[in-house]
mmCIF file of C-alpha atoms and ligand atoms in Angstrom:
data_model
loop_
_atom_site.group_PDB
_atom_site.id
_atom_site.type_symbol
_atom_site.label_atom_id
_atom_site.label_comp_id
_atom_site.label_asym_id
_atom_site.label_seq_id
_atom_site.Cartn_x
_atom_site.Cartn_y
_atom_site.Cartn_z
ATOM 1 C CA MET A 1251 2.639 4.075 -15.803
ATOM 2 C CA ARG A 1252 -0.628 2.180 -15.528
ATOM 3 C CA ILE A 1253 -1.455 1.379 -11.917
ATOM 4 C CA GLY A 1254 -3.804 -1.247 -10.497
ATOM 5 C CA VAL A 1255 -5.005 -0.764 -6.916
ATOM 6 C CA LEU A 1256 -6.112 -3.677 -4.731
ATOM 7 C CA ILE A 1257 -8.509 -2.870 -1.884
ATOM 8 C CA SER A 1258 -10.667 -4.628 0.679
ATOM 9 C CA GLY A 1259 -12.272 -1.739 2.568
ATOM 10 C CA ARG A 1260 -13.095 1.941 2.833
ATOM 11 C CA GLY A 1261 -10.401 3.084 0.400
ATOM 12 C CA SER A 1262 -9.043 6.215 2.058
ATOM 13 C CA ASN A 1263 -5.535 5.396 0.838
ATOM 14 C CA LEU A 1264 -6.974 4.726 -2.612
ATOM 15 C CA LYS A 1265 -8.468 8.239 -2.489
ATOM 16 C CA ALA A 1266 -5.055 9.701 -1.635
ATOM 17 C CA LEU A 1267 -3.513 7.831 -4.580
ATOM 18 C CA ILE A 1268 -6.267 9.003 -6.944
ATOM 19 C CA GLU A 1269 -5.666 12.612 -5.891
ATOM 20 C CA ALA A 1270 -1.911 12.193 -6.397
ATOM 21 C CA CYS A 1271 -2.426 10.836 -9.912
ATOM 22 C CA GLU A 1272 -4.609 13.849 -10.737
ATOM 23 C CA GLU A 1273 -1.724 16.235 -10.002
ATOM 24 C CA PRO A 1274 -0.380 17.827 -13.205
ATOM 25 C CA GLY A 1275 2.681 16.007 -14.439
ATOM 26 C CA PHE A 1276 2.169 12.895 -12.304
ATOM 27 C CA ARG A 1277 3.559 10.011 -14.323
ATOM 28 C CA GLY A 1278 1.054 7.363 -13.324
ATOM 29 C CA ARG A 1279 -2.645 6.819 -13.618
ATOM 30 C CA ILE A 1280 -4.944 4.308 -12.016
ATOM 31 C CA ALA A 1281 -6.262 1.982 -14.699
ATOM 32 C CA LEU A 1282 -8.225 -0.389 -12.469
ATOM 33 C CA VAL A 1283 -9.342 -0.845 -8.867
ATOM 34 C CA ILE A 1284 -10.030 -4.401 -7.714
ATOM 35 C CA SER A 1285 -11.772 -5.303 -4.471
ATOM 36 C CA ASN A 1286 -12.012 -8.800 -3.026
ATOM 37 C CA ARG A 1287 -15.061 -7.648 -1.047
ATOM 38 C CA PRO A 1288 -18.282 -6.755 -2.923
ATOM 39 C CA GLY A 1289 -19.325 -4.063 -0.412
ATOM 40 C CA ALA A 1290 -15.987 -2.284 -0.046
ATOM 41 C CA GLY A 1291 -16.442 1.474 0.349
ATOM 42 C CA GLY A 1292 -13.411 2.074 -1.855
ATOM 43 C CA LEU A 1293 -15.372 0.895 -4.897
ATOM 44 C CA ALA A 1294 -17.560 4.007 -4.665
ATOM 45 C CA VAL A 1295 -14.449 6.169 -4.233
ATOM 46 C CA ALA A 1296 -13.064 4.791 -7.515
ATOM 47 C CA GLU A 1297 -16.378 5.068 -9.339
ATOM 48 C CA ALA A 1298 -16.755 8.705 -8.261
ATOM 49 C CA ALA A 1299 -13.376 9.356 -9.885
ATOM 50 C CA GLY A 1300 -14.408 7.579 -13.075
ATOM 51 C CA ILE A 1301 -11.957 4.712 -12.566
ATOM 52 C CA PRO A 1302 -12.955 1.202 -13.712
ATOM 53 C CA THR A 1303 -13.637 -1.191 -10.843
ATOM 54 C CA LEU A 1304 -13.850 -4.931 -10.537
ATOM 55 C CA VAL A 1305 -14.981 -7.178 -7.699
ATOM 56 C CA ILE A 1306 -13.160 -10.488 -7.497
ATOM 57 C CA ASP A 1307 -14.763 -12.093 -4.475
ATOM 58 C CA HIS A 1308 -12.299 -14.472 -2.849
ATOM 59 C CA LYS A 1309 -15.228 -16.470 -1.469
ATOM 60 C CA GLU A 1310 -16.045 -17.633 -4.983
ATOM 61 C CA PHE A 1311 -12.686 -19.372 -5.342
ATOM 62 C CA SER A 1312 -11.795 -22.696 -3.779
ATOM 63 C CA THR A 1313 -8.055 -22.023 -3.610
ATOM 64 C CA ARG A 1314 -5.769 -19.026 -3.215
ATOM 65 C CA GLU A 1315 -4.088 -19.999 -6.476
ATOM 66 C CA THR A 1316 -7.285 -19.699 -8.539
ATOM 67 C CA PHE A 1317 -8.207 -16.398 -6.860
ATOM 68 C CA ASP A 1318 -4.750 -14.974 -7.517
ATOM 69 C CA ALA A 1319 -4.825 -16.228 -11.127
ATOM 70 C CA GLU A 1320 -8.039 -14.271 -11.696
ATOM 71 C CA LEU A 1321 -6.510 -11.202 -10.047
ATOM 72 C CA ASP A 1322 -3.461 -11.501 -12.295
ATOM 73 C CA ARG A 1323 -5.579 -11.965 -15.416
ATOM 74 C CA ALA A 1324 -7.607 -8.821 -14.658
ATOM 75 C CA LEU A 1325 -4.489 -6.735 -13.987
ATOM 76 C CA VAL A 1326 -2.778 -7.931 -17.169
ATOM 77 C CA ASN A 1327 -5.940 -7.323 -19.235
ATOM 78 C CA ALA A 1328 -6.035 -3.745 -17.955
ATOM 79 C CA GLY A 1329 -2.410 -3.236 -18.974
ATOM 80 C CA VAL A 1330 -1.338 -2.694 -15.375
ATOM 81 C CA GLU A 1331 2.394 -2.214 -14.837
ATOM 82 C CA LEU A 1332 2.426 -1.484 -11.099
ATOM 83 C CA VAL A 1333 0.144 -2.901 -8.391
ATOM 84 C CA CYS A 1334 -0.611 -0.903 -5.230
ATOM 85 C CA ASN A 1335 -2.124 -2.732 -2.276
ATOM 86 C CA ALA A 1336 -4.186 -0.179 -0.357
ATOM 87 C CA GLY A 1337 -5.840 -1.853 2.596
ATOM 88 C CA PHE A 1338 -5.919 -5.157 0.709
ATOM 89 C CA MET A 1339 -6.377 -7.758 3.416
ATOM 90 C CA ARG A 1340 -5.699 -11.032 1.549
ATOM 91 C CA ILE A 1341 -2.483 -12.979 1.715
ATOM 92 C CA LEU A 1342 -1.197 -13.463 -1.831
ATOM 93 C CA THR A 1343 0.441 -16.646 -3.082
ATOM 94 C CA ASP A 1344 4.176 -16.763 -3.661
ATOM 95 C CA GLY A 1345 3.499 -17.242 -7.382
ATOM 96 C CA PHE A 1346 1.548 -13.982 -7.644
ATOM 97 C CA VAL A 1347 4.053 -12.051 -5.539
ATOM 98 C CA ASP A 1348 7.007 -13.399 -7.523
ATOM 99 C CA LYS A 1349 5.354 -12.488 -10.820
ATOM 100 C CA TRP A 1350 4.862 -8.868 -9.666
ATOM 101 C CA ARG A 1351 8.212 -8.665 -7.883
ATOM 102 C CA ASP A 1352 9.408 -5.035 -7.633
ATOM 103 C CA ARG A 1353 6.173 -4.007 -9.338
ATOM 104 C CA GLN A 1354 3.884 -4.266 -6.280
ATOM 105 C CA LEU A 1355 3.688 -1.854 -3.344
ATOM 106 C CA ASN A 1356 1.964 -2.207 0.010
ATOM 107 C CA ILE A 1357 1.231 0.237 2.829
ATOM 108 C CA HIS A 1358 1.324 -1.019 6.395
ATOM 109 C CA PRO A 1359 0.394 1.021 9.479
ATOM 110 C CA SER A 1360 3.577 0.502 11.508
ATOM 111 C CA LEU A 1361 7.277 1.194 11.229
ATOM 112 C CA LEU A 1362 8.297 -2.127 9.725
ATOM 113 C CA PRO A 1363 9.865 -4.461 10.620
ATOM 114 C CA ALA A 1364 8.039 -3.745 13.901
ATOM 115 C CA PHE A 1365 4.445 -4.904 14.287
ATOM 116 C CA LYS A 1366 3.761 -6.950 11.190
ATOM 117 C CA GLY A 1367 0.313 -8.454 10.775
ATOM 118 C CA LEU A 1368 -2.936 -7.411 12.422
ATOM 119 C CA HIS A 1369 -3.989 -5.329 15.469
ATOM 120 C CA VAL A 1370 -0.856 -3.245 15.037
ATOM 121 C CA HIS A 1371 -2.043 -0.174 16.938
ATOM 122 C CA GLN A 1372 -3.057 -2.060 20.064
ATOM 123 C CA ARG A 1373 0.178 -4.023 19.920
ATOM 124 C CA ALA A 1374 2.178 -0.781 19.629
ATOM 125 C CA LEU A 1375 0.331 0.609 22.661
ATOM 126 C CA ASP A 1376 0.859 -2.629 24.601
ATOM 127 C CA ALA A 1377 4.578 -2.473 23.816
ATOM 128 C CA GLY A 1378 4.729 1.111 25.107
ATOM 129 C CA VAL A 1379 6.497 2.504 22.045
ATOM 130 C CA LYS A 1380 6.668 6.287 21.866
ATOM 131 C CA ILE A 1381 6.963 6.496 18.101
ATOM 132 C CA THR A 1382 5.215 4.386 15.506
ATOM 133 C CA GLY A 1383 4.109 5.207 11.982
ATOM 134 C CA CYS A 1384 3.622 3.682 8.569
ATOM 135 C CA THR A 1385 5.663 2.058 5.832
ATOM 136 C CA VAL A 1386 5.401 1.717 2.061
ATOM 137 C CA HIS A 1387 7.375 -1.253 0.787
ATOM 138 C CA PHE A 1388 7.742 -3.530 -2.205
ATOM 139 C CA VAL A 1389 5.881 -6.784 -1.625
ATOM 140 C CA ARG A 1390 7.658 -10.050 -0.932
ATOM 141 C CA PRO A 1391 6.163 -13.481 -0.201
ATOM 142 C CA GLU A 1392 6.624 -13.098 3.570
ATOM 143 C CA MET A 1393 3.804 -10.984 5.022
ATOM 144 C CA ASP A 1394 4.673 -7.287 5.540
ATOM 145 C CA GLU A 1395 8.233 -7.807 4.379
ATOM 146 C CA GLY A 1396 10.095 -6.296 1.474
ATOM 147 C CA PRO A 1397 12.337 -3.402 0.472
ATOM 148 C CA ILE A 1398 11.187 -0.194 2.179
ATOM 149 C CA VAL A 1399 10.473 2.784 -0.072
ATOM 150 C CA ALA A 1400 9.454 5.326 2.575
ATOM 151 C CA GLN A 1401 8.340 5.597 6.173
ATOM 152 C CA ALA A 1402 6.558 8.217 8.249
ATOM 153 C CA ALA A 1403 7.099 8.517 11.983
ATOM 154 C CA VAL A 1404 4.073 9.296 14.152
ATOM 155 C CA PRO A 1405 4.215 9.882 17.909
ATOM 156 C CA VAL A 1406 2.164 7.937 20.423
ATOM 157 C CA LEU A 1407 0.536 10.541 22.670
ATOM 158 C CA PRO A 1408 -0.609 10.214 26.273
ATOM 159 C CA GLY A 1409 -4.189 8.950 26.431
ATOM 160 C CA ASP A 1410 -4.046 7.325 22.993
ATOM 161 C CA ASN A 1411 -6.136 4.282 22.323
ATOM 162 C CA ALA A 1412 -6.024 2.072 19.225
ATOM 163 C CA GLU A 1413 -8.587 4.258 17.449
ATOM 164 C CA THR A 1414 -6.923 7.629 18.083
ATOM 165 C CA LEU A 1415 -3.527 6.219 17.171
ATOM 166 C CA ALA A 1416 -4.910 4.589 14.003
ATOM 167 C CA ALA A 1417 -6.466 7.907 12.950
ATOM 168 C CA ARG A 1418 -3.196 9.800 13.450
ATOM 169 C CA ILE A 1419 -1.253 7.186 11.481
ATOM 170 C CA LEU A 1420 -3.874 7.163 8.715
ATOM 171 C CA GLU A 1421 -3.282 10.888 8.145
ATOM 172 C CA ALA A 1422 0.405 10.108 7.698
ATOM 173 C CA GLU A 1423 -0.438 7.224 5.342
ATOM 174 C CA HIS A 1424 -2.314 9.625 3.083
ATOM 175 C CA LYS A 1425 0.848 11.720 2.709
ATOM 176 C CA LEU A 1426 3.317 8.859 2.556
ATOM 177 C CA TYR A 1427 1.722 6.603 -0.055
ATOM 178 C CA PRO A 1428 1.437 9.340 -2.726
ATOM 179 C CA LEU A 1429 5.062 10.343 -2.050
ATOM 180 C CA ALA A 1430 6.294 6.751 -2.351
ATOM 181 C CA LEU A 1431 4.234 6.158 -5.489
ATOM 182 C CA LYS A 1432 5.658 9.294 -7.088
ATOM 183 C CA LEU A 1433 9.200 8.085 -6.398
ATOM 184 C CA VAL A 1434 8.421 4.683 -7.917
ATOM 185 C CA VAL A 1435 6.617 5.884 -11.058
ATOM 186 C CA GLU A 1436 9.409 8.352 -11.735
ATOM 187 C CA GLY A 1437 11.981 5.575 -11.460
ATOM 188 C CA ARG A 1438 13.557 7.268 -8.440
ATOM 189 C CA ALA A 1439 13.131 4.252 -6.127
ATOM 190 C CA ARG A 1440 15.196 1.289 -7.256
ATOM 191 C CA VAL A 1441 15.581 -2.048 -5.502
ATOM 192 C CA VAL A 1442 19.264 -2.826 -5.052
ATOM 193 C CA GLY A 1443 20.097 -5.893 -3.002
ATOM 194 C CA GLU A 1444 16.747 -5.887 -1.180
ATOM 195 C CA HIS A 1445 17.115 -2.256 -0.155
ATOM 196 C CA VAL A 1446 15.511 0.672 -1.947
ATOM 197 C CA VAL A 1447 17.876 3.336 -3.221
ATOM 198 C CA LEU A 1448 16.177 6.702 -3.681
ATOM 199 C CA ASP A 1449 17.338 9.356 -6.098
ATOM 200 C CA HIS A 1450 16.283 12.955 -6.130
ATOM 201 C CA ASP A 1451 17.666 15.215 -8.847
ATOM 202 C CA GLY A 1452 20.674 12.975 -9.046
ATOM 203 C CA GLU A 1453 21.288 12.974 -5.305
ATOM 204 C CA ALA A 1454 20.330 10.391 -2.721
ATOM 205 C CA VAL A 1455 17.611 11.525 -0.310
ATOM 206 C CA THR A 1456 16.364 10.055 2.905
ATOM 207 C CA GLY A 1457 13.309 7.819 2.697
ATOM 208 C CA SER A 1458 11.894 9.158 5.946
ATOM 209 C CA LEU A 1459 8.926 11.473 6.026
ATOM 210 C CA PHE A 1460 8.300 12.896 9.448
ATOM 211 C CA VAL A 1461 4.684 13.884 9.757
ATOM 212 C CA PRO A 1462 3.868 16.152 12.689
ATOM 213 C CA ALA A 1463 0.968 15.047 14.845
ATOM 214 C CA GLU A 1464 -0.403 18.553 15.411
ATOM 215 C CA LYS A 1465 -3.436 19.427 13.327
HETATM 216 C C1 GAR B 311 -4.758 1.295 6.318
HETATM 217 O O1 GAR B 311 -4.482 1.744 7.613
HETATM 218 C C2 GAR B 311 -3.665 0.382 5.818
HETATM 219 O O2 GAR B 311 -2.386 0.768 6.233
HETATM 220 C C3 GAR B 311 -4.044 -0.920 6.447
HETATM 221 O O3 GAR B 311 -5.454 -0.974 6.309
HETATM 222 C C4 GAR B 311 -5.976 0.353 6.309
HETATM 223 C C5 GAR B 311 -6.822 0.534 5.079
HETATM 224 O O4 GAR B 311 -7.524 1.747 5.120
HETATM 225 N N1 GAR B 311 -3.411 -2.021 5.805
HETATM 226 C C6 GAR B 311 -2.966 -3.095 6.449
HETATM 227 O O5 GAR B 311 -3.089 -3.262 7.637
HETATM 228 C C7 GAR B 311 -2.288 -4.133 5.559
HETATM 229 N N2 GAR B 311 -1.448 -4.977 6.334
HETATM 230 P P1 GAR B 311 -8.168 2.344 3.801
HETATM 231 O O6 GAR B 311 -9.047 1.272 3.172
HETATM 232 O O7 GAR B 311 -8.973 3.508 4.279
HETATM 233 O O8 GAR B 311 -7.053 2.759 2.870
#
């Protein structure tokens, strides 16, 4: 399966996906990485792995529709069959999302449906939750909504601040996204009635990945 990855920043999740695709027998490969920001660190990550990159700078487009049309054109030209948002910080139009329905994944650093949107770690701390985590889900037009493929639970520890919590969750993200991608490329994560049904060797498995906090 040819995968297109959308990024806006440093690309640590992109790196985890690249490493997953390099595993023997992995049924997907990254055909193109697109950044909406010219200086995104993830571009260098892709280039170091020999993966074609493209910058489509949203600032050069007057509307979201024209930006998304360019994004779509580039993905189609590269033969992309599955889109992975990896720290892609643009809201996509309904038209784009509908076109890639059930063929676009996103990772979000909270246990959705809790803490959608931005500043999630500070909001989790402010709410006093004891467990948070990350979620990989199929993209839907509503922000941070869509059928959940897999989640990882991460504890909030005494003394945490937004940075320490973000770092602990990021480690879990790097395990979760490759796992979720593997399930999807192998056809073992199917959307049925807006829920994801997972299959493992013919048997249903839980979508939860519990990642211990200890190093
Ligand atoms: C990750 O924590 C990802 O979950 C988050 O941005 C970070 C990107 O880091 N995404 C979102 O908040 C999307 N709503 P990375 O560039 O190192 O992968």
